[in-house]
Amino acid sequence: MARRKKIYEGKAKTLYEGPEPGTIVQYFKDDATAFNAQKKDVIEGKGVLNNLLSEYFMLGLINIGVPTHFLRRLNMREQLVRSCEIIPLEIIVRNFAAGSLATRLGIEEGTQLPRPVVEYCYKDDKLGDPLVTEEHIAAFGWATQQDMDDILSLALRVNDFLAGVMYGVGIKLIDFKIEIGRVYEGDYQRLVVADEISPDSCRLWDIQTGQKLDKDVFRRDLGSLTDAYTEVARRLGVLPKTTTPIKPTLIN
Ligand code: TMP
Ligand code: ASP
């Protein structure tokens, strides 16, 4: 069997050339990192859960008319996506203060913000993904004004969708991060939601108890990350019917 070509290895995913031109296979690893990879571990089953959860969110977005790079899930760890040019920004949307915003502005974690707050970080691991303003983005040509208008509109639509889906299963969407890709269609180009949407890139708190069900469990040593992600997947009904909890050795 021909060996497929690895395109890129990131901290949580590996990208391979897809079977048709213009496609990519995203392989979800079990690796967890935090603080720009200063903290690392392997969390058995995380890749499987994030693959299923990201598929669920991307399909939901497509169903309400938000374009994404997602094509189809291939197996428990891989999904086929459209190849796109990633805009070098992390787009963060916050509904409640937490994490770096809480620290930077001295606001207590969990405080509801008066409106969703959108932030941009420049994607560069060497620099630790620094927070940037729209002035930087325009001056350095990372995205055009039209891109920024489209990115803001996509980010707010994703926020409304995710917050609603989470509310329906008793979870508060505190904040999340997305990445946006550019796809070309003949003479046209458009922006799509790319990368992944999973508890690695969101903050999710149980509405009743405030329990954290996201990567902060790993960042802050709060218990089992697999249990937290499994709980999110269970509430959303995306777990394969018979497996509790997910044992990657059984389903790989
Ligand atoms: P922050 O409060 O640490 O800036 O994180 C904001 C949101 O972005 C939170 O939901 C976690 C997510 N995030 C990532 O997806 N990747 C990252 O590298 C960081 C720092 C945060
Ligand atoms: N994904 C980032 C990293 O390792 C940080 C984080 O999610 O906290 O490096």
Coordinates of C-alpha atoms and ligand atoms in Angstrom, one line a residue:
M1 CA 0.0 0.0 0.0
A2 CA 1.4 3.4 -0.9
R3 CA 2.4 5.5 2.1
R4 CA 0.5 8.8 2.3
K5 CA 2.3 12.1 2.4
K6 CA 2.4 13.9 5.7
I7 CA 1.8 17.6 5.1
Y8 CA 2.1 19.0 8.7
E9 CA 2.4 17.8 12.2
G10 CA 0.9 20.1 14.8
K11 CA 0.5 19.7 18.6
A12 CA -2.9 17.9 18.5
K13 CA -3.3 16.9 14.9
T14 CA -1.3 15.6 11.9
L15 CA -2.4 16.5 8.4
Y16 CA -1.9 14.1 5.4
E17 CA -2.5 14.6 1.7
G18 CA -6.1 13.5 1.0
P19 CA -7.3 11.0 -1.6
E20 CA -8.5 13.7 -4.1
P21 CA -6.8 17.0 -5.0
G22 CA -7.8 19.8 -2.7
T23 CA -8.5 17.5 0.2
I24 CA -6.6 16.8 3.4
V25 CA -6.9 14.1 6.1
Q26 CA -6.9 15.4 9.7
Y27 CA -5.7 12.8 12.1
F28 CA -6.5 13.6 15.8
K29 CA -3.7 12.7 18.2
D30 CA -4.0 11.9 21.9
D31 CA -1.3 14.5 22.7
A32 CA -2.3 17.3 25.0
T33 CA -0.2 20.4 25.4
A34 CA -0.7 23.7 27.3
F35 CA 1.2 26.9 27.8
N36 CA 2.8 26.7 24.3
A37 CA 3.7 23.1 24.8
Q38 CA 5.6 23.6 28.1
K39 CA 3.2 21.2 29.6
K40 CA 2.6 17.9 27.7
D41 CA 0.9 14.6 28.1
V42 CA -0.8 11.8 26.2
I43 CA -4.4 11.4 27.1
E44 CA -5.8 8.1 25.9
G45 CA -8.9 8.6 23.8
K46 CA -8.7 12.4 23.5
G47 CA -8.1 12.3 19.7
V48 CA -11.2 10.0 19.2
L49 CA -13.4 12.3 21.3
N50 CA -12.2 15.5 19.6
N51 CA -12.7 13.9 16.1
L52 CA -16.3 13.0 17.0
L53 CA -17.1 16.3 18.7
S54 CA -15.5 18.4 15.9
E55 CA -17.5 16.5 13.3
Y56 CA -20.7 17.1 15.3
F57 CA -20.1 20.9 15.6
M58 CA -18.9 21.3 12.0
L59 CA -21.9 19.4 10.6
G60 CA -24.2 21.5 12.8
L61 CA -22.7 24.7 11.4
I62 CA -23.0 23.5 7.8
N63 CA -26.6 22.7 8.5
I64 CA -27.4 26.2 9.5
G65 CA -25.4 27.6 6.5
V66 CA -22.1 28.5 8.1
P67 CA -19.3 27.3 5.6
T68 CA -16.6 25.0 7.1
H69 CA -13.8 23.0 5.7
F70 CA -15.4 19.7 6.9
L71 CA -16.2 17.0 4.3
R72 CA -16.7 13.8 6.2
R73 CA -15.4 11.7 9.0
L74 CA -13.3 8.8 7.8
N75 CA -12.9 6.7 10.9
M76 CA -12.5 7.2 14.7
R77 CA -9.5 9.3 14.5
E78 CA -9.6 10.9 11.0
Q79 CA -11.7 13.3 9.0
L80 CA -11.5 14.5 5.4
V81 CA -11.5 18.3 5.0
R82 CA -11.1 20.8 2.2
S83 CA -7.6 22.0 1.9
C84 CA -7.5 25.8 2.6
E85 CA -5.1 28.6 3.3
I86 CA -5.2 29.2 7.0
I87 CA -5.4 32.9 7.9
P88 CA -2.6 33.2 10.6
L89 CA -5.0 34.4 13.3
E90 CA -6.6 32.7 16.3
I91 CA -10.1 34.2 16.6
I92 CA -11.3 34.1 20.2
V93 CA -14.9 34.8 21.2
R94 CA -15.7 35.3 24.9
N95 CA -19.1 35.4 26.6
F96 CA -17.8 35.2 30.2
A97 CA -14.5 36.3 31.6
A98 CA -11.9 33.5 32.0
G99 CA -8.3 32.6 31.3
S100 CA -6.1 35.3 29.8
L101 CA -8.8 37.9 29.7
A102 CA -9.6 37.5 33.4
T103 CA -5.9 37.8 34.2
R104 CA -5.2 40.7 31.9
L105 CA -8.1 42.8 33.0
G106 CA -8.4 41.6 36.6
I107 CA -12.0 40.4 36.1
E108 CA -13.2 37.5 38.2
E109 CA -13.6 34.3 36.2
G110 CA -17.2 33.6 35.3
T111 CA -18.3 37.2 35.2
Q112 CA -20.7 37.6 32.3
L113 CA -19.4 40.1 29.7
P114 CA -21.8 42.9 28.5
R115 CA -21.6 41.5 25.0
P116 CA -19.5 38.9 23.2
V117 CA -15.9 40.1 23.0
V118 CA -13.8 39.1 20.0
E119 CA -10.0 39.0 20.2
Y120 CA -7.3 38.1 17.6
C121 CA -4.0 36.4 18.3
Y122 CA -1.3 36.1 15.7
K123 CA -0.6 32.4 15.1
D124 CA 3.1 32.0 15.8
D125 CA 4.3 29.4 18.3
K126 CA 7.7 31.0 18.6
L127 CA 6.1 34.2 19.8
G128 CA 3.5 32.4 22.0
D129 CA 0.5 33.5 19.7
P130 CA 0.5 37.2 20.9
L131 CA -2.8 39.2 21.1
V132 CA -2.9 41.7 18.2
T133 CA -5.3 44.5 17.1
E134 CA -7.0 45.0 13.8
E135 CA -4.3 47.7 13.2
H136 CA -1.6 45.1 13.3
I137 CA -3.6 42.7 11.1
A138 CA -4.1 45.4 8.4
A139 CA -0.6 46.8 8.7
F140 CA 1.1 43.5 8.3
G141 CA -1.3 42.2 5.7
W142 CA -2.5 39.1 7.5
A143 CA -6.0 39.7 6.4
T144 CA -7.9 42.4 4.4
Q145 CA -10.7 44.6 5.8
Q146 CA -13.2 42.4 3.8
D147 CA -11.7 39.3 5.4
M148 CA -12.0 40.9 8.9
D149 CA -15.7 41.8 8.3
D150 CA -16.3 38.2 7.2
I151 CA -14.3 36.7 10.1
L152 CA -16.3 38.7 12.6
S153 CA -19.6 37.7 11.1
L154 CA -18.5 34.0 11.0
A155 CA -17.2 34.1 14.6
L156 CA -20.4 35.6 16.0
R157 CA -22.5 33.0 14.1
V158 CA -20.4 30.2 15.5
N159 CA -20.8 31.7 18.9
D160 CA -24.6 31.8 18.7
F161 CA -24.7 28.3 17.4
L162 CA -22.3 26.8 19.9
A163 CA -23.8 28.7 22.9
G164 CA -27.3 27.4 21.9
V165 CA -26.2 23.8 21.4
M166 CA -24.3 23.8 24.7
Y167 CA -27.2 25.5 26.6
G168 CA -29.4 22.7 25.4
V169 CA -27.3 20.1 27.2
G170 CA -26.8 22.1 30.4
I171 CA -23.4 23.6 29.5
K172 CA -22.3 27.3 29.5
L173 CA -20.1 28.4 26.6
I174 CA -17.5 30.6 28.4
D175 CA -15.3 31.2 25.3
F176 CA -13.8 29.5 22.3
K177 CA -11.1 29.8 19.6
I178 CA -11.6 29.2 15.9
E179 CA -9.4 29.3 12.9
I180 CA -10.5 30.5 9.5
G181 CA -9.3 29.2 6.1
R182 CA -9.5 30.7 2.6
V183 CA -10.8 28.4 -0.2
Y184 CA -10.6 29.2 -3.9
E185 CA -13.5 28.3 -6.2
G186 CA -12.6 29.3 -9.8
D187 CA -12.2 33.0 -9.8
Y188 CA -13.8 33.4 -6.4
Q189 CA -12.5 32.9 -2.9
R190 CA -14.4 32.6 0.4
L191 CA -13.7 32.1 4.0
V192 CA -14.6 28.9 5.9
V193 CA -14.4 27.7 9.5
A194 CA -11.4 25.4 9.6
D195 CA -9.1 23.4 12.0
E196 CA -11.3 21.9 14.8
I197 CA -14.0 22.8 17.3
S198 CA -13.6 20.7 20.4
P199 CA -13.2 21.0 24.2
D200 CA -9.5 21.6 23.4
S201 CA -10.5 25.0 22.0
C202 CA -13.5 26.0 24.1
R203 CA -14.2 26.7 27.7
L204 CA -17.3 24.7 28.8
W205 CA -18.8 24.8 32.3
D206 CA -21.6 22.8 33.7
I207 CA -24.5 25.2 34.2
Q208 CA -25.6 23.7 37.5
T209 CA -22.3 23.0 39.2
G210 CA -19.8 25.1 37.3
Q211 CA -17.6 22.0 36.7
K212 CA -15.1 22.5 34.0
L213 CA -15.5 20.2 31.0
D214 CA -12.7 21.4 28.8
K215 CA -8.9 21.6 28.4
D216 CA -8.6 23.7 31.6
V217 CA -9.0 20.3 33.4
F218 CA -5.5 19.4 31.9
R219 CA -4.1 22.9 32.1
R220 CA -5.0 23.3 35.8
D221 CA -4.7 19.6 36.9
L222 CA -8.4 19.3 37.8
G223 CA -8.9 15.6 37.2
S224 CA -9.5 13.3 34.2
L225 CA -9.6 15.1 30.9
T226 CA -11.1 12.0 29.2
D227 CA -13.9 11.9 31.7
A228 CA -14.7 15.6 31.0
Y229 CA -14.7 15.3 27.2
T230 CA -16.7 12.0 27.5
E231 CA -19.3 13.8 29.5
V232 CA -19.6 16.5 26.8
A233 CA -19.8 13.9 24.1
R234 CA -22.4 11.8 26.1
R235 CA -24.7 14.8 26.6
L236 CA -24.5 15.7 22.9
G237 CA -25.2 12.1 22.0
V238 CA -22.1 11.6 19.8
L239 CA -20.7 8.6 21.6
P240 CA -20.9 5.2 19.8
K241 CA -23.8 3.5 21.6
T242 CA -22.0 0.7 23.5
T243 CA -18.7 2.3 24.7
T244 CA -18.6 3.9 28.1
P245 CA -16.0 5.3 28.5
I246 CA -14.2 5.4 25.1
K247 CA -11.4 2.8 25.1
P248 CA -9.2 3.6 22.0
T249 CA -7.7 0.1 22.0
L250 CA -11.2 -1.3 21.3
I251 CA -12.2 1.1 18.5
N252 CA -8.9 1.9 16.7
Ligands
TMP1 P1 -7.2 32.2 26.8 O1 -8.1 32.7 27.9 O2 -6.1 31.3 27.4 O3 -6.7 33.3 25.9 O4 -8.0 31.2 25.9 C1 -9.2 31.7 25.2 C2 -9.8 30.5 24.5 O5 -9.0 30.0 23.4 C3 -10.1 29.3 25.3 O6 -11.4 28.8 25.0 C4 -9.0 28.3 25.0 C5 -8.7 28.6 23.6 N1 -7.3 28.5 23.3 C6 -6.9 27.6 22.2 O7 -7.8 27.0 21.6 N2 -5.6 27.5 21.9 C7 -4.6 28.2 22.6 O8 -3.4 28.0 22.3 C8 -5.0 29.0 23.7 C9 -4.0 29.8 24.5 C10 -6.4 29.1 24.0
ASP2 N1 -2.6 24.8 22.5 C1 -1.7 25.5 23.2 C2 -0.4 24.8 23.4 O1 0.1 24.1 23.7 C3 -2.1 26.1 24.5 C4 -3.3 25.8 25.2 O2 -4.3 25.3 24.6 O3 -3.4 26.2 26.4 O4 0.5 25.0 23.4

